[in-house]
Amino acid sequence: MSEALQASLPIAIALALSPAPIIAIFILLMTPKAAINGPSFLAGWFGGIYTVGVIMFILPGMEEDHSDPTRLSGYIRVALGLFLLIGALRYWLKRPKPGETVPTPKIFLHIDRFGFWKSFFTGILFSVVNVKNFALSAAGASTIDEVAQNDQGIYLDLAVFALIGSLMIILPIVVYTIAGKKIEGRFQYWKHWMIQNNHLLLIILLIVLGGVLIKGGLEILG
């Protein structure tokens, strides 16, 4: 594993553990078109992460001598970190009361009716339009660009970063391919559990990643 990938690994893991796309893939794999919907959602999710990363690479002002980050990249890290901490506070204030049943978010109510293209664009929606995941993808690409020793390998590193960020979508697809319909009961259980604990999972994830990004940004600016 390259040094750039090692530096961006915590962010890729945070992307992989994002609850919403995991819930979505569980639902899609319980549809009649699971064999089509699952991979198409994965393609949209992966493509969205990669596209955000490419945008970060070519963003004006991000050019740098590798291993010597620019001040702009430091400001971007601090801003993304603050954004994630604000998100954690927002989720804390809106957390369910003890014993309260969490309703299924509206975005998940119609996924079971999706086909190929709607599944694909839902993957893009979760990776690009979702501001938390967009921020994580941007931070990961910025880290790769800072740490990479040359320009030749950054796009391959970005592809591996996006692949790691997709692992918790890939794994259910692999399990479904092997076990088929027999695994639907387990998917149903994990979908319900993640919906009920979504706020707690996001709060922990956002606090940890927000702190990491702010620390890294301040080190660049300091």
Tab-separated table of N, CA and C in Angstrom, residues 17 99 126 195:
chain	number	residue	atom	x	y	z
A	17	LEU	N	-18.095	2.868	6.134
A	17	LEU	CA	-18.987	2.639	7.268
A	17	LEU	C	-20.177	3.593	7.295
A	99	GLY	N	-35.932	4.578	23.899
A	99	GLY	CA	-37.136	3.788	23.690
A	99	GLY	C	-37.981	4.214	22.514
A	126	PHE	N	-25.988	9.251	-3.098
A	126	PHE	CA	-25.405	9.034	-1.774
A	126	PHE	C	-23.942	9.455	-1.699
A	195	ILE	N	-31.039	1.454	10.855
A	195	ILE	CA	-31.975	2.575	10.871
A	195	ILE	C	-32.208	3.050	12.300
